Amino acid sequence: MNAEIGIDIGSARTKVACGDRVWHGPSGADVAALLREVVLRDCGVRPDGVTAVVAVPDGWTTPGADGTWTEVVEHTSQGVALTRLLVERAGFGSVRLVPASQCVVAAHGEASGCVLVCDVGASAVTAAVYACEATTSRLLDSETAASEVRESLRRAAGIDQAGLAAFDEHRCVAAERAVAVLERARTHERYLGTPVYLPGVTAEVVLAALRPLATLAAAVVARVLERVGDPVAHVLLTGGNVLGPVEDAVREAVPAPVRVLAPDQAARGAWRIAAGRATALDGYPHELGIGVRRIVGGLLESTTVPVGGRAPVTVEVESDHSGLVPVRVRIDRQGPWREAGQTEPVRVPRGTYHVTALGRRGGLGAVLLRPAGAGADIVLPLGAEAGPAIDGTT
């Protein structure tokens, strides 16, 4: 018997979705054994007959500080290790890894335009913007920042590291109570001393831990929106720490409707991708290039050199340049080179530059010129659509 499942392995809790059902429980050290047991017991299928889509941390898709186009997440070192674990030890028949925020988009259903996902988890805050068309999504940009809220609450509760898993379980069980108590405490001072999780963890203590998290969430969302530039149609807010001031801060940071989703959305969306009900595109679909002149066989030729994220292309600018830079694009990596829609002139001083494609932009992205010596980086934002085809020698 074959089946599709969606998996979200969080730092505090693991969720497994199979159809309309979602199992959730504490994340254990032996994740392979845990998942194998859940699939057999709760989904009623053998792991070797399973097609699994796993929601993985968004940070895996942005290994470079300069924002170069990211690899397919299965090809990163973390992705290779997790895939091997789930195939060899858990025994799954097929495994695909997808960023957690993209799984949240898939769970949301049909959407068009740009969608922002803000996931406020136990140990990190992620904001990501996706270009969506019906049930298909593609990452435009993402940002992840580590959060201290889990550690702050652990210290406030007087829990040592050995008891952290049990405390996480308690917080999950008390989630509805936490929402109700914190809502009252924010408007009625007499509720500040009410216990939320344990006797020592009152509403006042929890709100104090959440305020820095709210500031962090708003900052991460603002940075992503500024880089993408394109207007966002709506925001999907999820995670186990979307409480009180955190939700308010995200609503204030983005001028678009905000929908708060349950923390199991990544697992549900992963199942939809596994079942073929949603499509998650991998990475940047096009190919960027830069027009250069070079010596080949003793002859000078004009050509377009592809620009990739892994190995920068080195070019020499022989004299100061002011104006447009010959950046080109091949749509879906097929067909002719086309003008990449650059509209703003730029000044490029004489010198040697390493050229890479940038993934932290909407539309067709951007190109980064990084001086080999001293000097500031030059970013060339590209347009939303490709221009006319060129013959490569212009």
PDB file of N, CA and C in Angstrom, residues 23-86:
ATOM      1  N   TRP A  23      -0.611  13.859  13.364  1.00  0.00           N
ATOM      2  CA  TRP A  23      -0.053  13.403  14.636  1.00  0.00           C
ATOM      3  C   TRP A  23       0.994  14.408  15.067  1.00  0.00           C
ATOM      4  N   HIS A  24       1.068  14.711  16.362  1.00  0.00           N
ATOM      5  CA  HIS A  24       2.140  15.574  16.830  1.00  0.00           C
ATOM      6  C   HIS A  24       2.603  15.108  18.206  1.00  0.00           C
ATOM      7  N   GLY A  25       3.896  15.300  18.438  1.00  0.00           N
ATOM      8  CA  GLY A  25       4.484  14.891  19.701  1.00  0.00           C
ATOM      9  C   GLY A  25       5.866  15.490  19.848  1.00  0.00           C
ATOM     10  N   PRO A  26       6.509  15.271  20.981  1.00  0.00           N
ATOM     11  CA  PRO A  26       7.843  15.853  21.211  1.00  0.00           C
ATOM     12  C   PRO A  26       8.858  15.357  20.195  1.00  0.00           C
ATOM     13  N   SER A  27       9.737  16.250  19.770  1.00  0.00           N
ATOM     14  CA  SER A  27      10.833  15.865  18.879  1.00  0.00           C
ATOM     15  C   SER A  27      11.872  15.094  19.692  1.00  0.00           C
ATOM     16  N   GLY A  28      12.160  13.872  19.281  1.00  0.00           N
ATOM     17  CA  GLY A  28      13.117  13.040  19.997  1.00  0.00           C
ATOM     18  C   GLY A  28      14.483  13.064  19.349  1.00  0.00           C
ATOM     19  N   ALA A  29      15.455  12.507  20.050  1.00  0.00           N
ATOM     20  CA  ALA A  29      16.818  12.449  19.524  1.00  0.00           C
ATOM     21  C   ALA A  29      16.914  11.494  18.338  1.00  0.00           C
ATOM     22  N   ASP A  30      16.131  10.398  18.382  1.00  0.00           N
ATOM     23  CA  ASP A  30      16.153   9.412  17.299  1.00  0.00           C
ATOM     24  C   ASP A  30      14.946   9.658  16.407  1.00  0.00           C
ATOM     25  N   VAL A  31      15.071  10.631  15.519  1.00  0.00           N
ATOM     26  CA  VAL A  31      13.926  11.031  14.703  1.00  0.00           C
ATOM     27  C   VAL A  31      13.536   9.938  13.727  1.00  0.00           C
ATOM     28  N   ALA A  32      14.502   9.149  13.242  1.00  0.00           N
ATOM     29  CA  ALA A  32      14.185   8.090  12.285  1.00  0.00           C
ATOM     30  C   ALA A  32      13.273   7.039  12.919  1.00  0.00           C
ATOM     31  N   ALA A  33      13.615   6.614  14.126  1.00  0.00           N
ATOM     32  CA  ALA A  33      12.796   5.620  14.809  1.00  0.00           C
ATOM     33  C   ALA A  33      11.413   6.172  15.139  1.00  0.00           C
ATOM     34  N   LEU A  34      11.369   7.451  15.556  1.00  0.00           N
ATOM     35  CA  LEU A  34      10.087   8.083  15.879  1.00  0.00           C
ATOM     36  C   LEU A  34       9.164   8.099  14.666  1.00  0.00           C
ATOM     37  N   LEU A  35       9.683   8.540  13.520  1.00  0.00           N
ATOM     38  CA  LEU A  35       8.858   8.649  12.325  1.00  0.00           C
ATOM     39  C   LEU A  35       8.426   7.275  11.816  1.00  0.00           C
ATOM     40  N   ARG A  36       9.325   6.320  11.898  1.00  0.00           N
ATOM     41  CA  ARG A  36       8.971   4.965  11.464  1.00  0.00           C
ATOM     42  C   ARG A  36       7.804   4.428  12.294  1.00  0.00           C
ATOM     43  N   GLU A  37       7.864   4.636  13.608  1.00  0.00           N
ATOM     44  CA  GLU A  37       6.802   4.167  14.497  1.00  0.00           C
ATOM     45  C   GLU A  37       5.484   4.865  14.202  1.00  0.00           C
ATOM     46  N   VAL A  38       5.527   6.195  13.998  1.00  0.00           N
ATOM     47  CA  VAL A  38       4.301   6.953  13.742  1.00  0.00           C
ATOM     48  C   VAL A  38       3.645   6.515  12.442  1.00  0.00           C
ATOM     49  N   VAL A  39       4.445   6.317  11.402  1.00  0.00           N
ATOM     50  CA  VAL A  39       3.893   5.921  10.105  1.00  0.00           C
ATOM     51  C   VAL A  39       3.228   4.545  10.196  1.00  0.00           C
ATOM     52  N   LEU A  40       3.883   3.624  10.899  1.00  0.00           N
ATOM     53  CA  LEU A  40       3.305   2.286  11.043  1.00  0.00           C
ATOM     54  C   LEU A  40       2.042   2.310  11.897  1.00  0.00           C
ATOM     55  N   ARG A  41       2.109   3.023  13.046  1.00  0.00           N
ATOM     56  CA  ARG A  41       1.019   2.987  14.020  1.00  0.00           C
ATOM     57  C   ARG A  41      -0.147   3.885  13.638  1.00  0.00           C
ATOM     58  N   ASP A  42       0.149   5.130  13.251  1.00  0.00           N
ATOM     59  CA  ASP A  42      -0.919   6.113  13.056  1.00  0.00           C
ATOM     60  C   ASP A  42      -1.372   6.250  11.605  1.00  0.00           C
ATOM     61  N   CYS A  43      -0.480   5.974  10.663  1.00  0.00           N
ATOM     62  CA  CYS A  43      -0.866   6.077   9.250  1.00  0.00           C
ATOM     63  C   CYS A  43      -1.229   4.715   8.661  1.00  0.00           C
ATOM     64  N   GLY A  44      -0.815   3.641   9.353  1.00  0.00           N
ATOM     65  CA  GLY A  44      -1.201   2.307   8.911  1.00  0.00           C
ATOM     66  C   GLY A  44      -0.523   1.827   7.650  1.00  0.00           C
ATOM     67  N   VAL A  45       0.684   2.339   7.348  1.00  0.00           N
ATOM     68  CA  VAL A  45       1.412   1.908   6.153  1.00  0.00           C
ATOM     69  C   VAL A  45       2.860   1.617   6.523  1.00  0.00           C
ATOM     70  N   ARG A  46       3.497   0.798   5.706  1.00  0.00           N
ATOM     71  CA  ARG A  46       4.921   0.533   5.896  1.00  0.00           C
ATOM     72  C   ARG A  46       5.730   1.706   5.344  1.00  0.00           C
ATOM     73  N   PRO A  47       6.819   2.076   6.001  1.00  0.00           N
ATOM     74  CA  PRO A  47       7.625   3.211   5.528  1.00  0.00           C
ATOM     75  C   PRO A  47       8.118   3.057   4.096  1.00  0.00           C
ATOM     76  N   ASP A  48       8.414   1.816   3.656  1.00  0.00           N
ATOM     77  CA  ASP A  48       8.948   1.659   2.298  1.00  0.00           C
ATOM     78  C   ASP A  48       7.898   1.927   1.232  1.00  0.00           C
ATOM     79  N   GLY A  49       6.627   2.039   1.642  1.00  0.00           N
ATOM     80  CA  GLY A  49       5.585   2.392   0.687  1.00  0.00           C
ATOM     81  C   GLY A  49       5.156   3.833   0.773  1.00  0.00           C
ATOM     82  N   VAL A  50       5.981   4.669   1.446  1.00  0.00           N
ATOM     83  CA  VAL A  50       5.610   6.063   1.709  1.00  0.00           C
ATOM     84  C   VAL A  50       6.351   7.029   0.790  1.00  0.00           C
ATOM     85  N   THR A  51       5.634   8.004   0.281  1.00  0.00           N
ATOM     86  CA  THR A  51       6.220   9.175  -0.360  1.00  0.00           C
ATOM     87  C   THR A  51       6.151  10.307   0.655  1.00  0.00           C
ATOM     88  N   ALA A  52       7.302  10.752   1.124  1.00  0.00           N
ATOM     89  CA  ALA A  52       7.344  11.743   2.206  1.00  0.00           C
ATOM     90  C   ALA A  52       7.891  13.068   1.699  1.00  0.00           C
ATOM     91  N   VAL A  53       7.203  14.150   2.067  1.00  0.00           N
ATOM     92  CA  VAL A  53       7.740  15.499   1.895  1.00  0.00           C
ATOM     93  C   VAL A  53       7.999  16.041   3.281  1.00  0.00           C
ATOM     94  N   VAL A  54       9.218  16.528   3.499  1.00  0.00           N
ATOM     95  CA  VAL A  54       9.645  16.971   4.819  1.00  0.00           C
ATOM     96  C   VAL A  54       9.873  18.478   4.803  1.00  0.00           C
ATOM     97  N   ALA A  55       9.212  19.180   5.721  1.00  0.00           N
ATOM     98  CA  ALA A  55       9.437  20.625   5.886  1.00  0.00           C
ATOM     99  C   ALA A  55      10.725  20.818   6.681  1.00  0.00           C
ATOM    100  N   VAL A  56      11.680  21.527   6.105  1.00  0.00           N
ATOM    101  CA  VAL A  56      12.979  21.719   6.758  1.00  0.00           C
ATOM    102  C   VAL A  56      13.196  23.204   7.037  1.00  0.00           C
ATOM    103  N   PRO A  57      14.111  23.549   7.936  1.00  0.00           N
ATOM    104  CA  PRO A  57      14.339  24.960   8.268  1.00  0.00           C
ATOM    105  C   PRO A  57      14.671  25.807   7.048  1.00  0.00           C
ATOM    106  N   ASP A  58      14.064  26.977   6.982  1.00  0.00           N
ATOM    107  CA  ASP A  58      14.320  27.882   5.854  1.00  0.00           C
ATOM    108  C   ASP A  58      15.774  28.320   5.792  1.00  0.00           C
ATOM    109  N   GLY A  59      16.452  28.321   6.927  1.00  0.00           N
ATOM    110  CA  GLY A  59      17.857  28.711   6.937  1.00  0.00           C
ATOM    111  C   GLY A  59      18.727  27.835   6.067  1.00  0.00           C
ATOM    112  N   TRP A  60      18.275  26.617   5.775  1.00  0.00           N
ATOM    113  CA  TRP A  60      19.056  25.748   4.905  1.00  0.00           C
ATOM    114  C   TRP A  60      19.118  26.267   3.474  1.00  0.00           C
ATOM    115  N   THR A  61      18.187  27.120   3.080  1.00  0.00           N
ATOM    116  CA  THR A  61      18.148  27.609   1.701  1.00  0.00           C
ATOM    117  C   THR A  61      18.967  28.872   1.508  1.00  0.00           C
ATOM    118  N   THR A  62      19.525  29.431   2.566  1.00  0.00           N
ATOM    119  CA  THR A  62      20.283  30.688   2.451  1.00  0.00           C
ATOM    120  C   THR A  62      21.647  30.544   3.104  1.00  0.00           C
ATOM    121  N   PRO A  63      22.516  29.670   2.547  1.00  0.00           N
ATOM    122  CA  PRO A  63      23.815  29.450   3.173  1.00  0.00           C
ATOM    123  C   PRO A  63      24.780  30.603   3.024  1.00  0.00           C
ATOM    124  N   GLY A  64      24.578  31.440   2.025  1.00  0.00           N
ATOM    125  CA  GLY A  64      25.521  32.522   1.755  1.00  0.00           C
ATOM    126  C   GLY A  64      25.056  33.850   2.315  1.00  0.00           C
ATOM    127  N   ALA A  65      25.958  34.580   2.970  1.00  0.00           N
ATOM    128  CA  ALA A  65      25.585  35.877   3.528  1.00  0.00           C
ATOM    129  C   ALA A  65      25.294  36.895   2.446  1.00  0.00           C
ATOM    130  N   ASP A  66      25.817  36.659   1.223  1.00  0.00           N
ATOM    131  CA  ASP A  66      25.601  37.637   0.158  1.00  0.00           C
ATOM    132  C   ASP A  66      24.310  37.389  -0.607  1.00  0.00           C
ATOM    133  N   GLY A  67      23.559  36.354  -0.230  1.00  0.00           N
ATOM    134  CA  GLY A  67      22.255  36.138  -0.840  1.00  0.00           C
ATOM    135  C   GLY A  67      22.287  35.579  -2.237  1.00  0.00           C
ATOM    136  N   THR A  68      23.340  34.842  -2.605  1.00  0.00           N
ATOM    137  CA  THR A  68      23.375  34.255  -3.938  1.00  0.00           C
ATOM    138  C   THR A  68      22.257  33.233  -4.090  1.00  0.00           C
ATOM    139  N   TRP A  69      21.900  32.944  -5.336  1.00  0.00           N
ATOM    140  CA  TRP A  69      20.796  32.011  -5.581  1.00  0.00           C
ATOM    141  C   TRP A  69      21.069  30.705  -4.864  1.00  0.00           C
ATOM    142  N   THR A  70      20.060  30.168  -4.215  1.00  0.00           N
ATOM    143  CA  THR A  70      20.237  29.010  -3.360  1.00  0.00           C
ATOM    144  C   THR A  70      20.150  27.704  -4.136  1.00  0.00           C
ATOM    145  N   GLU A  71      20.744  26.673  -3.538  1.00  0.00           N
ATOM    146  CA  GLU A  71      20.651  25.342  -4.099  1.00  0.00           C
ATOM    147  C   GLU A  71      19.298  24.721  -3.754  1.00  0.00           C
ATOM    148  N   VAL A  72      18.944  23.668  -4.489  1.00  0.00           N
ATOM    149  CA  VAL A  72      17.818  22.838  -4.065  1.00  0.00           C
ATOM    150  C   VAL A  72      18.181  22.301  -2.694  1.00  0.00           C
ATOM    151  N   VAL A  73      17.240  22.332  -1.762  1.00  0.00           N
ATOM    152  CA  VAL A  73      17.575  22.063  -0.370  1.00  0.00           C
ATOM    153  C   VAL A  73      18.117  20.650  -0.167  1.00  0.00           C
ATOM    154  N   GLU A  74      17.716  19.680  -0.998  1.00  0.00           N
ATOM    155  CA  GLU A  74      18.257  18.320  -0.875  1.00  0.00           C
ATOM    156  C   GLU A  74      19.754  18.260  -1.160  1.00  0.00           C
ATOM    157  N   HIS A  75      20.268  19.266  -1.877  1.00  0.00           N
ATOM    158  CA  HIS A  75      21.677  19.244  -2.258  1.00  0.00           C
ATOM    159  C   HIS A  75      22.582  19.916  -1.245  1.00  0.00           C
ATOM    160  N   THR A  76      22.012  20.563  -0.246  1.00  0.00           N
ATOM    161  CA  THR A  76      22.843  21.142   0.807  1.00  0.00           C
ATOM    162  C   THR A  76      23.370  20.013   1.692  1.00  0.00           C
ATOM    163  N   SER A  77      24.404  20.299   2.469  1.00  0.00           N
ATOM    164  CA  SER A  77      24.987  19.255   3.315  1.00  0.00           C
ATOM    165  C   SER A  77      23.972  18.727   4.322  1.00  0.00           C
ATOM    166  N   GLN A  78      23.163  19.650   4.898  1.00  0.00           N
ATOM    167  CA  GLN A  78      22.142  19.203   5.857  1.00  0.00           C
ATOM    168  C   GLN A  78      21.084  18.356   5.160  1.00  0.00           C
ATOM    169  N   GLY A  79      20.725  18.770   3.936  1.00  0.00           N
ATOM    170  CA  GLY A  79      19.699  18.043   3.200  1.00  0.00           C
ATOM    171  C   GLY A  79      20.133  16.639   2.820  1.00  0.00           C
ATOM    172  N   VAL A  80      21.375  16.504   2.396  1.00  0.00           N
ATOM    173  CA  VAL A  80      21.898  15.177   2.039  1.00  0.00           C
ATOM    174  C   VAL A  80      21.871  14.262   3.252  1.00  0.00           C
ATOM    175  N   ALA A  81      22.293  14.789   4.412  1.00  0.00           N
ATOM    176  CA  ALA A  81      22.340  13.974   5.628  1.00  0.00           C
ATOM    177  C   ALA A  81      20.938  13.548   6.071  1.00  0.00           C
ATOM    178  N   LEU A  82      19.962  14.477   6.021  1.00  0.00           N
ATOM    179  CA  LEU A  82      18.605  14.139   6.450  1.00  0.00           C
ATOM    180  C   LEU A  82      17.958  13.146   5.497  1.00  0.00           C
ATOM    181  N   THR A  83      18.139  13.336   4.207  1.00  0.00           N
ATOM    182  CA  THR A  83      17.569  12.409   3.231  1.00  0.00           C
ATOM    183  C   THR A  83      18.110  11.001   3.445  1.00  0.00           C
ATOM    184  N   ARG A  84      19.414  10.901   3.643  1.00  0.00           N
ATOM    185  CA  ARG A  84      20.020   9.586   3.881  1.00  0.00           C
ATOM    186  C   ARG A  84      19.450   8.946   5.143  1.00  0.00           C
ATOM    187  N   LEU A  85      19.272   9.745   6.197  1.00  0.00           N
ATOM    188  CA  LEU A  85      18.725   9.229   7.449  1.00  0.00           C
ATOM    189  C   LEU A  85      17.318   8.666   7.250  1.00  0.00           C
ATOM    190  N   LEU A  86      16.478   9.403   6.533  1.00  0.00           N
ATOM    191  CA  LEU A  86      15.081   8.999   6.370  1.00  0.00           C
ATOM    192  C   LEU A  86      14.925   7.825   5.407  1.00  0.00           C
TER     193      LEU A  86
END
